[in-house]
Amino acid sequence: MTTRPEPAAASDLATIALTLARRFAAGATMWCLAPEWPEHAHHVAVEFVHPVIMGKRALPAVAVVDDDPVSFLRVHARRDDVVVVVGRETRPARSVLERARVWGLTGVWIGSGPRPEAGAADHVVWIDDDGRSAPYDGRLTQQYHLLWELTHVCFEHPGLLAPVPMCTDDVCITCSDEGTVAEVVQAGTAQALVRDPRGTSTVDTLLVGAVAPGDLVLLHAGTAIARVDAVEDRRS
């Protein structure tokens, strides 16, 4: 017997499904990661890639089982792709989701156990269970099965798939005062090539001093104004 998700979880899944459908319609790939339970990463990828129902489309999804998922995704993932993490609050999960946001990917976290802090991912679906049974009793599996089904429901309504307009002005009243976190790609003496949700750009690094590839910096008006500690640094 299949249990129904709680109302809050059902609403979250519907919102995530719409986001996924829009991303897939625009050509995105889904990257699936489950640091503690790699079988879930494979399962999610198979669900989306394999059209088990007649007429449903195959959607590009890849299970990431590399020992260094951040380095793997840094090379393979593109802006506007999706990263789905299945698992508990762990350092690898947090590191991947933190970098995904910097690279302009949509992060989805489906997990159980102690709930992560608000904003840990773009979308969170959580089973508040401190025990170890959730990964094996079907509750996590149910969440991404429902997500697959709801994503295909969205495809049945093409009018929903239009991308949400983004701010493209050089100067925006809403976001002009906000900083953006970026990852250093190549470092020079006083400049660096960085990657952020908008793509890559060259910025001034005089205010933060020497930087190295992989460092995170806070950008404002084309200048790196502060360093940002990564999850791996904060928890080492």
PDB file of N, CA and C in Angstrom, residues 46-102:
ATOM      1  N   VAL A  46      17.666   6.329 -13.401  1.00  0.00           N
ATOM      2  CA  VAL A  46      16.904   5.378 -14.222  1.00  0.00           C
ATOM      3  C   VAL A  46      15.451   5.820 -14.350  1.00  0.00           C
ATOM      4  N   GLU A  47      14.871   6.307 -13.244  1.00  0.00           N
ATOM      5  CA  GLU A  47      13.480   6.760 -13.291  1.00  0.00           C
ATOM      6  C   GLU A  47      13.271   7.803 -14.393  1.00  0.00           C
ATOM      7  N   PHE A  48      14.177   8.760 -14.481  1.00  0.00           N
ATOM      8  CA  PHE A  48      13.985   9.867 -15.418  1.00  0.00           C
ATOM      9  C   PHE A  48      14.444   9.529 -16.835  1.00  0.00           C
ATOM     10  N   VAL A  49      15.442   8.654 -16.961  1.00  0.00           N
ATOM     11  CA  VAL A  49      15.969   8.345 -18.287  1.00  0.00           C
ATOM     12  C   VAL A  49      15.130   7.293 -19.002  1.00  0.00           C
ATOM     13  N   HIS A  50      14.482   6.430 -18.242  1.00  0.00           N
ATOM     14  CA  HIS A  50      13.781   5.297 -18.834  1.00  0.00           C
ATOM     15  C   HIS A  50      12.271   5.567 -18.881  1.00  0.00           C
ATOM     16  N   PRO A  51      11.705   5.753 -20.069  1.00  0.00           N
ATOM     17  CA  PRO A  51      10.258   6.044 -20.190  1.00  0.00           C
ATOM     18  C   PRO A  51       9.428   4.779 -20.014  1.00  0.00           C
ATOM     19  N   VAL A  52       9.122   4.425 -18.765  1.00  0.00           N
ATOM     20  CA  VAL A  52       8.442   3.163 -18.490  1.00  0.00           C
ATOM     21  C   VAL A  52       6.970   3.189 -18.901  1.00  0.00           C
ATOM     22  N   ILE A  53       6.412   4.372 -19.132  1.00  0.00           N
ATOM     23  CA  ILE A  53       5.020   4.490 -19.551  1.00  0.00           C
ATOM     24  C   ILE A  53       4.981   4.934 -21.009  1.00  0.00           C
ATOM     25  N   MET A  54       4.166   4.269 -21.796  1.00  0.00           N
ATOM     26  CA  MET A  54       4.052   4.566 -23.219  1.00  0.00           C
ATOM     27  C   MET A  54       3.755   6.050 -23.430  1.00  0.00           C
ATOM     28  N   GLY A  55       4.542   6.677 -24.278  1.00  0.00           N
ATOM     29  CA  GLY A  55       4.321   8.070 -24.622  1.00  0.00           C
ATOM     30  C   GLY A  55       5.091   9.067 -23.778  1.00  0.00           C
ATOM     31  N   LYS A  56       5.683   8.604 -22.668  1.00  0.00           N
ATOM     32  CA  LYS A  56       6.467   9.508 -21.847  1.00  0.00           C
ATOM     33  C   LYS A  56       7.863   9.662 -22.443  1.00  0.00           C
ATOM     34  N   ARG A  57       8.436  10.839 -22.292  1.00  0.00           N
ATOM     35  CA  ARG A  57       9.744  11.094 -22.886  1.00  0.00           C
ATOM     36  C   ARG A  57      10.877  10.663 -21.967  1.00  0.00           C
ATOM     37  N   ALA A  58      11.997  10.263 -22.557  1.00  0.00           N
ATOM     38  CA  ALA A  58      13.208   9.968 -21.797  1.00  0.00           C
ATOM     39  C   ALA A  58      13.893  11.292 -21.488  1.00  0.00           C
ATOM     40  N   LEU A  59      14.241  11.494 -20.224  1.00  0.00           N
ATOM     41  CA  LEU A  59      14.843  12.748 -19.787  1.00  0.00           C
ATOM     42  C   LEU A  59      16.294  12.502 -19.375  1.00  0.00           C
ATOM     43  N   PRO A  60      17.217  13.378 -19.780  1.00  0.00           N
ATOM     44  CA  PRO A  60      18.632  13.147 -19.514  1.00  0.00           C
ATOM     45  C   PRO A  60      18.964  13.233 -18.030  1.00  0.00           C
ATOM     46  N   ALA A  61      19.420  12.124 -17.464  1.00  0.00           N
ATOM     47  CA  ALA A  61      19.792  12.065 -16.057  1.00  0.00           C
ATOM     48  C   ALA A  61      20.997  11.146 -15.905  1.00  0.00           C
ATOM     49  N   VAL A  62      21.919  11.527 -15.024  1.00  0.00           N
ATOM     50  CA  VAL A  62      23.170  10.797 -14.847  1.00  0.00           C
ATOM     51  C   VAL A  62      23.413  10.581 -13.361  1.00  0.00           C
ATOM     52  N   ALA A  63      23.752   9.345 -12.967  1.00  0.00           N
ATOM     53  CA  ALA A  63      24.134   9.054 -11.585  1.00  0.00           C
ATOM     54  C   ALA A  63      25.604   9.413 -11.397  1.00  0.00           C
ATOM     55  N   VAL A  64      25.890  10.221 -10.394  1.00  0.00           N
ATOM     56  CA  VAL A  64      27.265  10.637 -10.090  1.00  0.00           C
ATOM     57  C   VAL A  64      27.766   9.789  -8.932  1.00  0.00           C
ATOM     58  N   VAL A  65      28.745   8.923  -9.194  1.00  0.00           N
ATOM     59  CA  VAL A  65      29.291   8.045  -8.158  1.00  0.00           C
ATOM     60  C   VAL A  65      30.794   8.245  -8.017  1.00  0.00           C
ATOM     61  N   ASP A  66      31.284   9.359  -8.501  1.00  0.00           N
ATOM     62  CA  ASP A  66      32.702   9.682  -8.415  1.00  0.00           C
ATOM     63  C   ASP A  66      33.100   9.943  -6.964  1.00  0.00           C
ATOM     64  N   ASP A  67      34.349   9.608  -6.618  1.00  0.00           N
ATOM     65  CA  ASP A  67      34.831   9.846  -5.252  1.00  0.00           C
ATOM     66  C   ASP A  67      34.915  11.329  -4.928  1.00  0.00           C
ATOM     67  N   ASP A  68      35.046  12.163  -5.950  1.00  0.00           N
ATOM     68  CA  ASP A  68      35.104  13.611  -5.759  1.00  0.00           C
ATOM     69  C   ASP A  68      34.006  14.235  -6.617  1.00  0.00           C
ATOM     70  N   PRO A  69      32.767  14.212  -6.134  1.00  0.00           N
ATOM     71  CA  PRO A  69      31.651  14.678  -6.977  1.00  0.00           C
ATOM     72  C   PRO A  69      31.735  16.152  -7.332  1.00  0.00           C
ATOM     73  N   VAL A  70      32.332  16.984  -6.470  1.00  0.00           N
ATOM     74  CA  VAL A  70      32.454  18.405  -6.791  1.00  0.00           C
ATOM     75  C   VAL A  70      33.339  18.590  -8.017  1.00  0.00           C
ATOM     76  N   SER A  71      34.477  17.920  -8.047  1.00  0.00           N
ATOM     77  CA  SER A  71      35.374  18.031  -9.201  1.00  0.00           C
ATOM     78  C   SER A  71      34.721  17.463 -10.459  1.00  0.00           C
ATOM     79  N   PHE A  72      33.994  16.369 -10.317  1.00  0.00           N
ATOM     80  CA  PHE A  72      33.319  15.775 -11.469  1.00  0.00           C
ATOM     81  C   PHE A  72      32.290  16.741 -12.044  1.00  0.00           C
ATOM     82  N   LEU A  73      31.458  17.295 -11.185  1.00  0.00           N
ATOM     83  CA  LEU A  73      30.405  18.190 -11.657  1.00  0.00           C
ATOM     84  C   LEU A  73      30.969  19.509 -12.168  1.00  0.00           C
ATOM     85  N   ARG A  74      32.062  19.954 -11.598  1.00  0.00           N
ATOM     86  CA  ARG A  74      32.682  21.199 -12.075  1.00  0.00           C
ATOM     87  C   ARG A  74      33.009  21.111 -13.558  1.00  0.00           C
ATOM     88  N   VAL A  75      33.400  19.938 -14.012  1.00  0.00           N
ATOM     89  CA  VAL A  75      33.776  19.741 -15.418  1.00  0.00           C
ATOM     90  C   VAL A  75      32.553  19.473 -16.299  1.00  0.00           C
ATOM     91  N   HIS A  76      31.612  18.688 -15.789  1.00  0.00           N
ATOM     92  CA  HIS A  76      30.539  18.180 -16.645  1.00  0.00           C
ATOM     93  C   HIS A  76      29.237  18.984 -16.602  1.00  0.00           C
ATOM     94  N   ALA A  77      28.911  19.557 -15.460  1.00  0.00           N
ATOM     95  CA  ALA A  77      27.617  20.237 -15.331  1.00  0.00           C
ATOM     96  C   ALA A  77      27.646  21.613 -15.980  1.00  0.00           C
ATOM     97  N   ARG A  78      26.517  21.998 -16.553  1.00  0.00           N
ATOM     98  CA  ARG A  78      26.384  23.288 -17.211  1.00  0.00           C
ATOM     99  C   ARG A  78      25.398  24.162 -16.449  1.00  0.00           C
ATOM    100  N   ARG A  79      25.522  25.437 -16.656  1.00  0.00           N
ATOM    101  CA  ARG A  79      24.569  26.361 -16.061  1.00  0.00           C
ATOM    102  C   ARG A  79      23.146  25.959 -16.445  1.00  0.00           C
ATOM    103  N   ASP A  80      22.247  26.035 -15.482  1.00  0.00           N
ATOM    104  CA  ASP A  80      20.834  25.687 -15.631  1.00  0.00           C
ATOM    105  C   ASP A  80      20.571  24.192 -15.630  1.00  0.00           C
ATOM    106  N   ASP A  81      21.603  23.362 -15.396  1.00  0.00           N
ATOM    107  CA  ASP A  81      21.368  21.944 -15.137  1.00  0.00           C
ATOM    108  C   ASP A  81      20.760  21.790 -13.741  1.00  0.00           C
ATOM    109  N   VAL A  82      20.473  20.547 -13.380  1.00  0.00           N
ATOM    110  CA  VAL A  82      19.868  20.243 -12.074  1.00  0.00           C
ATOM    111  C   VAL A  82      20.724  19.224 -11.342  1.00  0.00           C
ATOM    112  N   VAL A  83      20.910  19.426 -10.050  1.00  0.00           N
ATOM    113  CA  VAL A  83      21.562  18.444  -9.190  1.00  0.00           C
ATOM    114  C   VAL A  83      20.542  17.965  -8.164  1.00  0.00           C
ATOM    115  N   VAL A  84      20.325  16.658  -8.123  1.00  0.00           N
ATOM    116  CA  VAL A  84      19.437  16.065  -7.123  1.00  0.00           C
ATOM    117  C   VAL A  84      20.286  15.248  -6.158  1.00  0.00           C
ATOM    118  N   VAL A  85      20.265  15.614  -4.895  1.00  0.00           N
ATOM    119  CA  VAL A  85      20.998  14.896  -3.855  1.00  0.00           C
ATOM    120  C   VAL A  85      19.995  14.137  -3.002  1.00  0.00           C
ATOM    121  N   VAL A  86      20.239  12.844  -2.826  1.00  0.00           N
ATOM    122  CA  VAL A  86      19.410  12.025  -1.947  1.00  0.00           C
ATOM    123  C   VAL A  86      20.271  11.596  -0.769  1.00  0.00           C
ATOM    124  N   GLY A  87      19.845  11.950   0.431  1.00  0.00           N
ATOM    125  CA  GLY A  87      20.628  11.536   1.586  1.00  0.00           C
ATOM    126  C   GLY A  87      20.498  12.461   2.769  1.00  0.00           C
ATOM    127  N   ARG A  88      21.210  12.101   3.824  1.00  0.00           N
ATOM    128  CA  ARG A  88      21.169  12.872   5.051  1.00  0.00           C
ATOM    129  C   ARG A  88      22.080  14.097   4.954  1.00  0.00           C
ATOM    130  N   GLU A  89      22.064  14.887   6.013  1.00  0.00           N
ATOM    131  CA  GLU A  89      22.928  16.051   6.136  1.00  0.00           C
ATOM    132  C   GLU A  89      24.366  15.577   6.291  1.00  0.00           C
ATOM    133  N   THR A  90      25.134  15.653   5.202  1.00  0.00           N
ATOM    134  CA  THR A  90      26.536  15.231   5.222  1.00  0.00           C
ATOM    135  C   THR A  90      27.381  16.285   4.521  1.00  0.00           C
ATOM    136  N   ARG A  91      28.652  16.246   4.781  1.00  0.00           N
ATOM    137  CA  ARG A  91      29.560  17.205   4.166  1.00  0.00           C
ATOM    138  C   ARG A  91      29.585  17.096   2.643  1.00  0.00           C
ATOM    139  N   PRO A  92      29.685  15.882   2.050  1.00  0.00           N
ATOM    140  CA  PRO A  92      29.651  15.809   0.573  1.00  0.00           C
ATOM    141  C   PRO A  92      28.373  16.391  -0.025  1.00  0.00           C
ATOM    142  N   ALA A  93      27.235  16.118   0.614  1.00  0.00           N
ATOM    143  CA  ALA A  93      25.973  16.655   0.097  1.00  0.00           C
ATOM    144  C   ALA A  93      25.971  18.173   0.143  1.00  0.00           C
ATOM    145  N   ARG A  94      26.398  18.732   1.270  1.00  0.00           N
ATOM    146  CA  ARG A  94      26.413  20.182   1.406  1.00  0.00           C
ATOM    147  C   ARG A  94      27.385  20.818   0.424  1.00  0.00           C
ATOM    148  N   SER A  95      28.558  20.204   0.234  1.00  0.00           N
ATOM    149  CA  SER A  95      29.560  20.765  -0.678  1.00  0.00           C
ATOM    150  C   SER A  95      29.034  20.824  -2.104  1.00  0.00           C
ATOM    151  N   VAL A  96      28.388  19.725  -2.552  1.00  0.00           N
ATOM    152  CA  VAL A  96      27.853  19.690  -3.915  1.00  0.00           C
ATOM    153  C   VAL A  96      26.776  20.748  -4.097  1.00  0.00           C
ATOM    154  N   LEU A  97      25.872  20.861  -3.146  1.00  0.00           N
ATOM    155  CA  LEU A  97      24.775  21.818  -3.280  1.00  0.00           C
ATOM    156  C   LEU A  97      25.271  23.258  -3.204  1.00  0.00           C
ATOM    157  N   GLU A  98      26.291  23.508  -2.402  1.00  0.00           N
ATOM    158  CA  GLU A  98      26.850  24.852  -2.331  1.00  0.00           C
ATOM    159  C   GLU A  98      27.470  25.253  -3.670  1.00  0.00           C
ATOM    160  N   ARG A  99      28.267  24.360  -4.241  1.00  0.00           N
ATOM    161  CA  ARG A  99      28.904  24.661  -5.522  1.00  0.00           C
ATOM    162  C   ARG A  99      27.879  24.738  -6.644  1.00  0.00           C
ATOM    163  N   ALA A 100      26.860  23.878  -6.591  1.00  0.00           N
ATOM    164  CA  ALA A 100      25.827  23.907  -7.629  1.00  0.00           C
ATOM    165  C   ALA A 100      25.192  25.286  -7.710  1.00  0.00           C
ATOM    166  N   ARG A 101      24.917  25.882  -6.569  1.00  0.00           N
ATOM    167  CA  ARG A 101      24.309  27.219  -6.565  1.00  0.00           C
ATOM    168  C   ARG A 101      25.254  28.240  -7.187  1.00  0.00           C
ATOM    169  N   VAL A 102      26.538  28.136  -6.878  1.00  0.00           N
ATOM    170  CA  VAL A 102      27.520  29.062  -7.434  1.00  0.00           C
ATOM    171  C   VAL A 102      27.610  28.921  -8.948  1.00  0.00           C
TER     172      VAL A 102
END
